[in-house]
């Protein structure tokens, strides 16, 4: 069936629509540059509410398997790609991308010039977009933009979940966590208790954690402003790791500010430099917001990582407390193990109970 993507600036791209074709779908048009990793993108809750445009021209060639999902359901509002592979060739392939999307009610638009679309997004910035069969009727600007929506309530767990039996107890404050985060922690010898982002502080203390992980999640961190004082008190009490949205929230909680990039970082080869060791990591990323330069109190945090492409802040370390935060995804595997080191540092802090040993 013929379908269209209409951008907030009025531009229309025509393609072939499959999956959910019965209703209009609104989301934020963003692009992902990885050649692989589409299954992780489809199930990462941080993509909730987004129309994901894949720059790699063929998606779905190794299908969808039963082990690499990052959450229980596909998350983006819609998928846009040049071509979607019809079968998927891999010994572990369980179903096709089309089938996975159709079962989840997610439309896929193919057969359009994704290069032109991505260039447009790079010029204008991430924009609202609607996938529809009737673009003339649609006013994209009439939909509430992603930055004004509270997406975390939908993406995060509603009830406590427990994983692993390790001797270090990590409470993962959930905003829409990726399952690989739990896997990484369990592999490091942790028991992980996942709790809803709005769990009362007192209840978190009662769980008696050795450390906290503030997870990734969708949307604008400022939608969670009312929780920041509690997050600050918690981070001041336990060794803490913040990842992506978690990093942004901790920066806000300690008085910093965040801003939206013109177009986000979404891909598997974002170069990030550790400013102390000068070591460069090739990282997986998926974010629109960043911590704003010069807004952090220098007596609190030092900048630990920067993005080599655009110089944006990619990680922080507290100067006196055991708090590490990263904008990138240390749990992801764009190569074999990459930035897994971040989890090792966090574990060192847990083992020493972290009070006097800040990240070094
Ligand atoms: N992966 C994430 O946690 C994304 C954080 C936030 N939603 C952003 O887009 O910047």
mmCIF file of C-alpha atoms and ligand atoms in Angstrom:
data_model
loop_
_atom_site.group_PDB
_atom_site.id
_atom_site.type_symbol
_atom_site.label_atom_id
_atom_site.label_comp_id
_atom_site.label_asym_id
_atom_site.label_seq_id
_atom_site.Cartn_x
_atom_site.Cartn_y
_atom_site.Cartn_z
ATOM 1 C CA UNK A 1 0.000 0.000 0.000
ATOM 2 C CA UNK A 2 1.166 3.510 -0.796
ATOM 3 C CA UNK A 3 2.100 5.511 2.337
ATOM 4 C CA UNK A 4 3.700 8.826 3.253
ATOM 5 C CA UNK A 5 5.900 10.425 5.857
ATOM 6 C CA UNK A 6 4.989 14.052 6.414
ATOM 7 C CA UNK A 7 7.442 16.238 8.299
ATOM 8 C CA UNK A 8 6.659 19.162 10.556
ATOM 9 C CA UNK A 9 8.141 21.487 7.910
ATOM 10 C CA UNK A 10 5.444 20.295 5.481
ATOM 11 C CA UNK A 11 7.682 18.109 3.351
ATOM 12 C CA UNK A 12 6.249 14.770 2.203
ATOM 13 C CA UNK A 13 8.114 11.542 1.351
ATOM 14 C CA UNK A 14 6.248 8.793 -0.474
ATOM 15 C CA UNK A 15 6.909 5.084 0.044
ATOM 16 C CA UNK A 16 5.396 1.652 0.563
ATOM 17 C CA UNK A 17 3.563 1.083 3.843
ATOM 18 C CA UNK A 18 3.396 -2.212 5.738
ATOM 19 C CA UNK A 19 2.693 -3.281 9.327
ATOM 20 C CA UNK A 20 0.059 -1.045 10.852
ATOM 21 C CA UNK A 21 -1.578 0.706 7.911
ATOM 22 C CA UNK A 22 -4.942 1.640 9.422
ATOM 23 C CA UNK A 23 -4.136 4.689 11.459
ATOM 24 C CA UNK A 24 -1.967 7.777 11.424
ATOM 25 C CA UNK A 25 1.096 7.578 13.633
ATOM 26 C CA UNK A 26 2.896 10.600 15.057
ATOM 27 C CA UNK A 27 6.457 10.575 16.358
ATOM 28 C CA UNK A 28 9.741 12.443 16.286
ATOM 29 C CA UNK A 29 11.736 11.736 13.127
ATOM 30 C CA UNK A 30 15.272 10.733 14.136
ATOM 31 C CA UNK A 31 17.937 8.761 12.285
ATOM 32 C CA UNK A 32 20.019 5.748 13.331
ATOM 33 C CA UNK A 33 23.333 5.186 11.551
ATOM 34 C CA UNK A 34 24.306 1.651 12.636
ATOM 35 C CA UNK A 35 24.646 -1.000 9.941
ATOM 36 C CA UNK A 36 23.357 -3.599 12.414
ATOM 37 C CA UNK A 37 21.532 -3.448 15.723
ATOM 38 C CA UNK A 38 18.048 -2.839 14.347
ATOM 39 C CA UNK A 39 16.531 -5.397 16.740
ATOM 40 C CA UNK A 40 18.056 -3.577 19.702
ATOM 41 C CA UNK A 41 16.758 -0.277 18.291
ATOM 42 C CA UNK A 42 13.277 -1.740 17.870
ATOM 43 C CA UNK A 43 13.149 -2.876 21.498
ATOM 44 C CA UNK A 44 15.110 -0.117 23.313
ATOM 45 C CA UNK A 45 12.500 1.846 25.329
ATOM 46 C CA UNK A 46 14.448 5.072 24.732
ATOM 47 C CA UNK A 47 13.061 4.978 21.174
ATOM 48 C CA UNK A 48 9.508 5.134 22.512
ATOM 49 C CA UNK A 49 7.555 7.718 20.509
ATOM 50 C CA UNK A 50 10.089 8.058 17.700
ATOM 51 C CA UNK A 51 9.894 7.568 13.947
ATOM 52 C CA UNK A 52 13.256 5.889 13.391
ATOM 53 C CA UNK A 53 14.867 6.383 9.986
ATOM 54 C CA UNK A 54 17.635 3.848 9.258
ATOM 55 C CA UNK A 55 20.489 5.229 7.167
ATOM 56 C CA UNK A 56 21.781 1.749 6.295
ATOM 57 C CA UNK A 57 19.841 0.817 3.165
ATOM 58 C CA UNK A 58 18.942 -2.816 3.975
ATOM 59 C CA UNK A 59 17.373 -3.638 7.327
ATOM 60 C CA UNK A 60 16.227 -7.063 8.520
ATOM 61 C CA UNK A 61 18.792 -9.237 6.690
ATOM 62 C CA UNK A 62 19.517 -11.363 9.776
ATOM 63 C CA UNK A 63 15.914 -11.250 11.040
ATOM 64 C CA UNK A 64 14.772 -11.015 14.645
ATOM 65 C CA UNK A 65 16.045 -13.579 17.165
ATOM 66 C CA UNK A 66 14.748 -14.624 20.557
ATOM 67 C CA UNK A 67 17.696 -13.430 22.617
ATOM 68 C CA UNK A 68 18.603 -9.862 21.661
ATOM 69 C CA UNK A 69 15.465 -7.972 22.669
ATOM 70 C CA UNK A 70 16.127 -5.040 24.987
ATOM 71 C CA UNK A 71 12.583 -5.019 26.389
ATOM 72 C CA UNK A 72 9.340 -6.945 26.158
ATOM 73 C CA UNK A 73 7.890 -5.101 23.175
ATOM 74 C CA UNK A 74 8.886 -3.031 20.139
ATOM 75 C CA UNK A 75 9.019 0.640 21.131
ATOM 76 C CA UNK A 76 9.328 3.143 18.246
ATOM 77 C CA UNK A 77 6.209 4.780 16.802
ATOM 78 C CA UNK A 78 7.263 3.799 13.259
ATOM 79 C CA UNK A 79 10.228 2.530 11.217
ATOM 80 C CA UNK A 80 11.457 4.057 7.980
ATOM 81 C CA UNK A 81 14.037 2.373 5.753
ATOM 82 C CA UNK A 82 15.064 2.054 2.163
ATOM 83 C CA UNK A 83 14.470 -1.704 1.992
ATOM 84 C CA UNK A 84 13.203 -4.270 4.495
ATOM 85 C CA UNK A 85 14.534 -7.806 3.978
ATOM 86 C CA UNK A 86 11.666 -10.190 3.268
ATOM 87 C CA UNK A 87 13.051 -13.288 4.998
ATOM 88 C CA UNK A 88 16.068 -12.732 7.266
ATOM 89 C CA UNK A 89 18.979 -15.181 7.018
ATOM 90 C CA UNK A 90 20.531 -16.336 10.255
ATOM 91 C CA UNK A 91 20.490 -19.628 12.137
ATOM 92 C CA UNK A 92 18.891 -17.882 15.108
ATOM 93 C CA UNK A 93 16.328 -15.963 13.046
ATOM 94 C CA UNK A 94 12.898 -16.430 14.611
ATOM 95 C CA UNK A 95 10.852 -13.968 12.539
ATOM 96 C CA UNK A 96 11.177 -11.109 10.093
ATOM 97 C CA UNK A 97 11.313 -7.430 10.973
ATOM 98 C CA UNK A 98 8.024 -6.965 9.119
ATOM 99 C CA UNK A 99 6.313 -9.648 11.167
ATOM 100 C CA UNK A 100 7.669 -8.260 14.439
ATOM 101 C CA UNK A 101 6.481 -4.753 13.534
ATOM 102 C CA UNK A 102 3.079 -5.946 12.299
ATOM 103 C CA UNK A 103 2.450 -7.906 15.514
ATOM 104 C CA UNK A 104 3.270 -4.787 17.531
ATOM 105 C CA UNK A 105 1.105 -2.502 15.367
ATOM 106 C CA UNK A 106 4.100 -0.485 14.167
ATOM 107 C CA UNK A 107 4.057 0.820 10.584
ATOM 108 C CA UNK A 108 7.102 0.405 8.323
ATOM 109 C CA UNK A 109 7.638 2.788 5.425
ATOM 110 C CA UNK A 110 10.077 1.598 2.734
ATOM 111 C CA UNK A 111 11.110 2.543 -0.791
ATOM 112 C CA UNK A 112 11.816 6.229 -0.150
ATOM 113 C CA UNK A 113 15.036 8.207 -0.467
ATOM 114 C CA UNK A 114 16.256 7.912 3.118
ATOM 115 C CA UNK A 115 19.420 9.881 2.231
ATOM 116 C CA UNK A 116 17.331 12.927 1.291
ATOM 117 C CA UNK A 117 15.203 12.498 4.426
ATOM 118 C CA UNK A 118 18.259 12.283 6.700
ATOM 119 C CA UNK A 119 19.809 15.348 5.069
ATOM 120 C CA UNK A 120 16.585 17.222 5.796
ATOM 121 C CA UNK A 121 16.639 16.139 9.446
ATOM 122 C CA UNK A 122 20.288 17.203 9.730
ATOM 123 C CA UNK A 123 19.409 20.658 8.327
ATOM 124 C CA UNK A 124 16.220 21.259 10.323
ATOM 125 C CA UNK A 125 16.953 19.128 13.357
ATOM 126 C CA UNK A 126 14.864 16.235 14.699
ATOM 127 C CA UNK A 127 11.273 17.045 13.732
ATOM 128 C CA UNK A 128 7.753 15.842 14.357
ATOM 129 C CA UNK A 129 6.539 13.485 11.619
ATOM 130 C CA UNK A 130 3.371 11.583 10.750
ATOM 131 C CA UNK A 131 3.125 8.309 8.856
ATOM 132 C CA UNK A 132 -0.150 8.331 6.945
ATOM 133 C CA UNK A 133 -1.945 7.263 3.794
ATOM 134 C CA UNK A 134 -3.438 10.742 3.416
ATOM 135 C CA UNK A 135 -0.805 13.443 3.980
ATOM 136 C CA UNK A 136 -2.864 16.378 2.709
ATOM 137 C CA UNK A 137 -5.255 16.192 5.654
ATOM 138 C CA UNK A 138 -2.522 16.173 8.303
ATOM 139 C CA UNK A 139 -1.185 19.138 10.251
ATOM 140 C CA UNK A 140 1.949 17.712 11.903
ATOM 141 C CA UNK A 141 2.322 20.783 14.118
ATOM 142 C CA UNK A 142 -1.012 20.015 15.795
ATOM 143 C CA UNK A 143 0.492 17.001 17.655
ATOM 144 C CA UNK A 144 2.150 17.457 21.055
ATOM 145 C CA UNK A 145 5.938 17.379 20.532
ATOM 146 C CA UNK A 146 7.942 14.571 22.141
ATOM 147 C CA UNK A 147 9.779 17.001 24.450
ATOM 148 C CA UNK A 148 6.467 17.933 26.084
ATOM 149 C CA UNK A 149 5.264 14.370 26.599
ATOM 150 C CA UNK A 150 5.782 12.249 29.690
ATOM 151 C CA UNK A 151 6.941 9.050 27.962
ATOM 152 C CA UNK A 152 8.716 7.486 30.929
ATOM 153 C CA UNK A 153 5.435 6.542 32.625
ATOM 154 C CA UNK A 154 4.688 4.232 29.689
ATOM 155 C CA UNK A 155 8.228 2.869 29.259
ATOM 156 C CA UNK A 156 9.159 2.139 32.890
ATOM 157 C CA UNK A 157 8.202 -0.905 34.978
ATOM 158 C CA UNK A 158 5.150 -0.582 37.184
ATOM 159 C CA UNK A 159 6.242 -3.258 39.654
ATOM 160 C CA UNK A 160 9.545 -4.354 41.152
ATOM 161 C CA UNK A 161 11.522 -6.969 39.155
ATOM 162 C CA UNK A 162 14.471 -8.956 40.568
ATOM 163 C CA UNK A 163 17.345 -10.540 38.581
ATOM 164 C CA UNK A 164 20.462 -12.498 39.572
ATOM 165 C CA UNK A 165 21.698 -13.725 42.926
ATOM 166 C CA UNK A 166 25.047 -11.968 43.190
ATOM 167 C CA UNK A 167 26.467 -10.605 46.394
ATOM 168 C CA UNK A 168 26.279 -6.916 45.385
ATOM 169 C CA UNK A 169 22.810 -5.493 45.405
ATOM 170 C CA UNK A 170 22.115 -2.839 42.770
ATOM 171 C CA UNK A 171 18.777 -1.035 42.685
ATOM 172 C CA UNK A 172 18.079 0.027 39.119
ATOM 173 C CA UNK A 173 15.825 3.105 39.107
ATOM 174 C CA UNK A 174 13.937 2.484 35.907
ATOM 175 C CA UNK A 175 12.932 4.977 33.239
ATOM 176 C CA UNK A 176 12.685 2.328 30.463
ATOM 177 C CA UNK A 177 15.780 0.163 31.004
ATOM 178 C CA UNK A 178 17.514 -1.955 28.379
ATOM 179 C CA UNK A 179 17.799 -5.598 29.432
ATOM 180 C CA UNK A 180 21.516 -5.636 28.556
ATOM 181 C CA UNK A 181 22.107 -3.319 31.496
ATOM 182 C CA UNK A 182 20.756 -5.946 33.862
ATOM 183 C CA UNK A 183 22.742 -8.657 32.034
ATOM 184 C CA UNK A 184 25.973 -6.656 32.404
ATOM 185 C CA UNK A 185 25.403 -6.171 36.133
ATOM 186 C CA UNK A 186 24.425 -9.801 36.739
ATOM 187 C CA UNK A 187 27.598 -10.885 34.887
ATOM 188 C CA UNK A 188 29.589 -8.681 37.288
ATOM 189 C CA UNK A 189 28.126 -10.606 40.246
ATOM 190 C CA UNK A 190 25.169 -8.408 41.147
ATOM 191 C CA UNK A 191 21.639 -8.995 42.232
ATOM 192 C CA UNK A 192 19.563 -6.339 40.478
ATOM 193 C CA UNK A 193 16.253 -4.991 41.770
ATOM 194 C CA UNK A 194 14.486 -2.910 39.125
ATOM 195 C CA UNK A 195 12.150 -0.338 40.664
ATOM 196 C CA UNK A 196 9.746 2.194 39.121
ATOM 197 C CA UNK A 197 11.182 5.708 38.698
ATOM 198 C CA UNK A 198 8.589 7.096 41.111
ATOM 199 C CA UNK A 199 9.224 4.669 43.972
ATOM 200 C CA UNK A 200 9.383 6.517 47.295
ATOM 201 C CA UNK A 201 12.895 7.193 48.614
ATOM 202 C CA UNK A 202 12.097 5.402 51.857
ATOM 203 C CA UNK A 203 11.178 2.215 49.982
ATOM 204 C CA UNK A 204 14.475 2.333 48.080
ATOM 205 C CA UNK A 205 16.385 2.653 51.368
ATOM 206 C CA UNK A 206 14.451 -0.348 52.710
ATOM 207 C CA UNK A 207 15.813 -2.451 49.826
ATOM 208 C CA UNK A 208 19.251 -1.840 51.331
ATOM 209 C CA UNK A 209 21.157 -1.307 48.069
ATOM 210 C CA UNK A 210 24.935 -1.368 47.707
ATOM 211 C CA UNK A 211 24.596 0.921 44.707
ATOM 212 C CA UNK A 212 22.122 2.559 42.353
ATOM 213 C CA UNK A 213 21.816 2.638 38.581
ATOM 214 C CA UNK A 214 19.705 5.390 37.031
ATOM 215 C CA UNK A 215 18.711 3.892 33.668
ATOM 216 C CA UNK A 216 18.196 5.134 30.125
ATOM 217 C CA UNK A 217 14.719 6.146 29.019
ATOM 218 C CA UNK A 218 12.690 8.106 26.475
ATOM 219 C CA UNK A 219 11.907 11.798 26.187
ATOM 220 C CA UNK A 220 13.030 15.049 27.727
ATOM 221 C CA UNK A 221 14.726 14.684 31.143
ATOM 222 C CA UNK A 222 13.060 17.904 32.334
ATOM 223 C CA UNK A 223 9.702 16.131 32.321
ATOM 224 C CA UNK A 224 10.938 14.496 35.530
ATOM 225 C CA UNK A 225 11.901 17.723 37.348
ATOM 226 C CA UNK A 226 9.680 16.993 40.339
ATOM 227 C CA UNK A 227 11.717 13.852 41.180
ATOM 228 C CA UNK A 228 15.155 15.518 41.056
ATOM 229 C CA UNK A 229 15.536 16.415 44.757
ATOM 230 C CA UNK A 230 14.886 12.773 45.693
ATOM 231 C CA UNK A 231 17.323 11.483 43.032
ATOM 232 C CA UNK A 232 19.991 13.862 44.376
ATOM 233 C CA UNK A 233 19.561 12.643 47.944
ATOM 234 C CA UNK A 234 19.714 9.014 46.778
ATOM 235 C CA UNK A 235 22.857 9.591 44.696
ATOM 236 C CA UNK A 236 24.474 11.298 47.687
ATOM 237 C CA UNK A 237 23.794 8.187 49.764
ATOM 238 C CA UNK A 238 24.919 5.266 47.532
ATOM 239 C CA UNK A 239 27.573 4.608 44.846
ATOM 240 C CA UNK A 240 25.704 5.592 41.701
ATOM 241 C CA UNK A 241 25.951 5.035 37.968
ATOM 242 C CA UNK A 242 23.788 7.045 35.556
ATOM 243 C CA UNK A 243 23.351 5.955 31.946
ATOM 244 C CA UNK A 244 21.961 8.241 29.221
ATOM 245 C CA UNK A 245 18.672 9.621 30.617
ATOM 246 C CA UNK A 246 20.042 8.672 34.060
ATOM 247 C CA UNK A 247 23.169 10.762 33.357
ATOM 248 C CA UNK A 248 21.035 13.733 32.273
ATOM 249 C CA UNK A 249 18.791 13.457 35.343
ATOM 250 C CA UNK A 250 21.726 13.343 37.763
ATOM 251 C CA UNK A 251 23.268 16.409 36.099
ATOM 252 C CA UNK A 252 19.943 18.245 36.472
ATOM 253 C CA UNK A 253 19.537 17.033 40.055
ATOM 254 C CA UNK A 254 22.920 18.555 40.998
ATOM 255 C CA UNK A 255 21.994 21.910 39.471
ATOM 256 C CA UNK A 256 23.227 21.476 35.884
ATOM 257 C CA UNK A 257 21.188 22.047 32.743
ATOM 258 C CA UNK A 258 20.398 20.044 29.604
ATOM 259 C CA UNK A 259 19.660 21.078 26.036
ATOM 260 C CA UNK A 260 18.490 19.377 22.875
ATOM 261 C CA UNK A 261 20.964 18.619 20.097
ATOM 262 C CA UNK A 262 19.910 19.754 16.621
ATOM 263 C CA UNK A 263 19.884 16.116 15.607
ATOM 264 C CA UNK A 264 20.570 13.329 18.083
ATOM 265 C CA UNK A 265 23.400 10.805 18.260
ATOM 266 C CA UNK A 266 21.983 7.436 17.233
ATOM 267 C CA UNK A 267 24.344 4.757 16.043
ATOM 268 C CA UNK A 268 27.027 2.268 16.962
ATOM 269 C CA UNK A 269 30.250 4.167 16.194
ATOM 270 C CA UNK A 270 30.170 7.430 18.139
ATOM 271 C CA UNK A 271 33.749 8.229 19.247
ATOM 272 C CA UNK A 272 34.055 9.304 22.867
ATOM 273 C CA UNK A 273 37.258 10.349 24.600
ATOM 274 C CA UNK A 274 38.186 9.879 28.239
ATOM 275 C CA UNK A 275 39.679 13.299 28.971
ATOM 276 C CA UNK A 276 42.027 11.915 31.643
ATOM 277 C CA UNK A 277 43.545 8.933 29.864
ATOM 278 C CA UNK A 278 42.937 10.281 26.321
ATOM 279 C CA UNK A 279 41.647 6.814 25.439
ATOM 280 C CA UNK A 280 38.940 6.798 22.768
ATOM 281 C CA UNK A 281 35.981 4.450 22.929
ATOM 282 C CA UNK A 282 33.727 3.625 20.002
ATOM 283 C CA UNK A 283 30.299 3.709 21.581
ATOM 284 C CA UNK A 284 26.644 2.952 20.951
ATOM 285 C CA UNK A 285 24.429 5.951 21.477
ATOM 286 C CA UNK A 286 20.818 6.972 21.290
ATOM 287 C CA UNK A 287 19.983 10.406 22.599
ATOM 288 C CA UNK A 288 18.674 13.841 21.653
ATOM 289 C CA UNK A 289 19.537 15.725 24.829
ATOM 290 C CA UNK A 290 22.933 16.522 26.321
ATOM 291 C CA UNK A 291 24.226 18.123 29.492
ATOM 292 C CA UNK A 292 24.941 21.759 28.727
ATOM 293 C CA UNK A 293 28.543 22.880 28.935
ATOM 294 C CA UNK A 294 29.424 25.221 31.857
ATOM 295 C CA UNK A 295 26.199 24.657 33.761
ATOM 296 C CA UNK A 296 27.584 22.243 36.329
ATOM 297 C CA UNK A 297 28.984 23.388 39.594
ATOM 298 C CA UNK A 298 32.695 22.664 39.170
ATOM 299 C CA UNK A 299 33.068 21.764 42.808
ATOM 300 C CA UNK A 300 30.560 18.943 42.245
ATOM 301 C CA UNK A 301 31.364 17.327 38.907
ATOM 302 C CA UNK A 302 34.234 17.070 36.442
ATOM 303 C CA UNK A 303 33.688 16.217 32.807
ATOM 304 C CA UNK A 304 35.118 12.778 32.171
ATOM 305 C CA UNK A 305 34.106 12.039 28.575
ATOM 306 C CA UNK A 306 33.518 14.149 25.482
ATOM 307 C CA UNK A 307 32.186 13.285 22.055
ATOM 308 C CA UNK A 308 34.929 13.646 19.468
ATOM 309 C CA UNK A 309 32.547 14.558 16.629
ATOM 310 C CA UNK A 310 30.831 17.543 18.226
ATOM 311 C CA UNK A 311 32.585 18.072 21.578
ATOM 312 C CA UNK A 312 29.396 17.463 23.591
ATOM 313 C CA UNK A 313 29.569 16.141 27.159
ATOM 314 C CA UNK A 314 29.499 12.322 27.305
ATOM 315 C CA UNK A 315 30.184 11.582 30.938
ATOM 316 C CA UNK A 316 30.748 13.045 34.381
ATOM 317 C CA UNK A 317 32.427 12.062 37.593
ATOM 318 C CA UNK A 318 31.633 13.538 40.982
ATOM 319 C CA UNK A 319 34.683 15.063 42.638
ATOM 320 C CA UNK A 320 34.020 13.709 46.118
ATOM 321 C CA UNK A 321 31.180 11.179 45.904
ATOM 322 C CA UNK A 322 31.225 7.833 44.043
ATOM 323 C CA UNK A 323 28.984 8.956 41.182
ATOM 324 C CA UNK A 324 29.789 8.184 37.536
ATOM 325 C CA UNK A 325 27.478 9.137 34.694
ATOM 326 C CA UNK A 326 27.709 8.362 30.968
ATOM 327 C CA UNK A 327 25.693 9.636 28.046
ATOM 328 C CA UNK A 328 26.642 6.639 25.919
ATOM 329 C CA UNK A 329 25.678 2.998 26.436
ATOM 330 C CA UNK A 330 28.395 0.913 28.149
ATOM 331 C CA UNK A 331 26.076 -2.133 28.138
ATOM 332 C CA UNK A 332 25.844 -2.148 24.337
ATOM 333 C CA UNK A 333 28.266 -4.090 22.170
ATOM 334 C CA UNK A 334 29.083 -2.191 19.012
ATOM 335 C CA UNK A 335 32.209 -4.394 19.128
ATOM 336 C CA UNK A 336 33.132 -7.216 21.544
ATOM 337 C CA UNK A 337 33.164 -5.472 24.942
ATOM 338 C CA UNK A 338 34.124 -1.847 24.321
ATOM 339 C CA UNK A 339 33.170 0.442 27.184
ATOM 340 C CA UNK A 340 32.265 -2.372 29.604
ATOM 341 C CA UNK A 341 35.033 -0.838 31.718
ATOM 342 C CA UNK A 342 32.461 1.598 33.089
ATOM 343 C CA UNK A 343 30.734 -1.316 34.832
ATOM 344 C CA UNK A 344 34.088 -2.445 36.253
ATOM 345 C CA UNK A 345 34.616 1.022 37.751
ATOM 346 C CA UNK A 346 31.117 0.976 39.212
ATOM 347 C CA UNK A 347 31.820 -2.458 40.714
ATOM 348 C CA UNK A 348 35.032 -1.167 42.306
ATOM 349 C CA UNK A 349 32.955 1.501 43.988
ATOM 350 C CA UNK A 350 30.393 -1.017 45.191
ATOM 351 C CA UNK A 351 33.056 -3.293 46.584
ATOM 352 C CA UNK A 352 34.718 -0.510 48.532
ATOM 353 C CA UNK A 353 31.253 0.741 49.452
ATOM 354 C CA UNK A 354 32.470 3.684 47.515
ATOM 355 C CA UNK A 355 32.288 6.331 50.164
ATOM 356 C CA UNK A 356 35.810 7.624 49.961
ATOM 357 C CA UNK A 357 36.913 6.408 46.532
ATOM 358 C CA UNK A 358 35.620 8.576 43.737
ATOM 359 C CA UNK A 359 36.198 7.290 40.195
ATOM 360 C CA UNK A 360 39.904 7.547 39.377
HETATM 361 N N1 LIG B 1 18.914 6.510 25.586
HETATM 362 C C1 LIG B 1 18.448 7.420 26.438
HETATM 363 O O1 LIG B 1 18.356 7.215 27.637
HETATM 364 C C2 LIG B 1 17.949 8.702 25.839
HETATM 365 C C3 LIG B 1 17.810 9.835 26.815
HETATM 366 C C4 LIG B 1 16.904 10.954 26.337
HETATM 367 N N2 LIG B 1 15.583 10.459 26.095
HETATM 368 C C5 LIG B 1 17.461 11.619 25.091
HETATM 369 O O2 LIG B 1 16.910 11.451 24.021
HETATM 370 O O3 LIG B 1 18.448 12.295 25.162
#
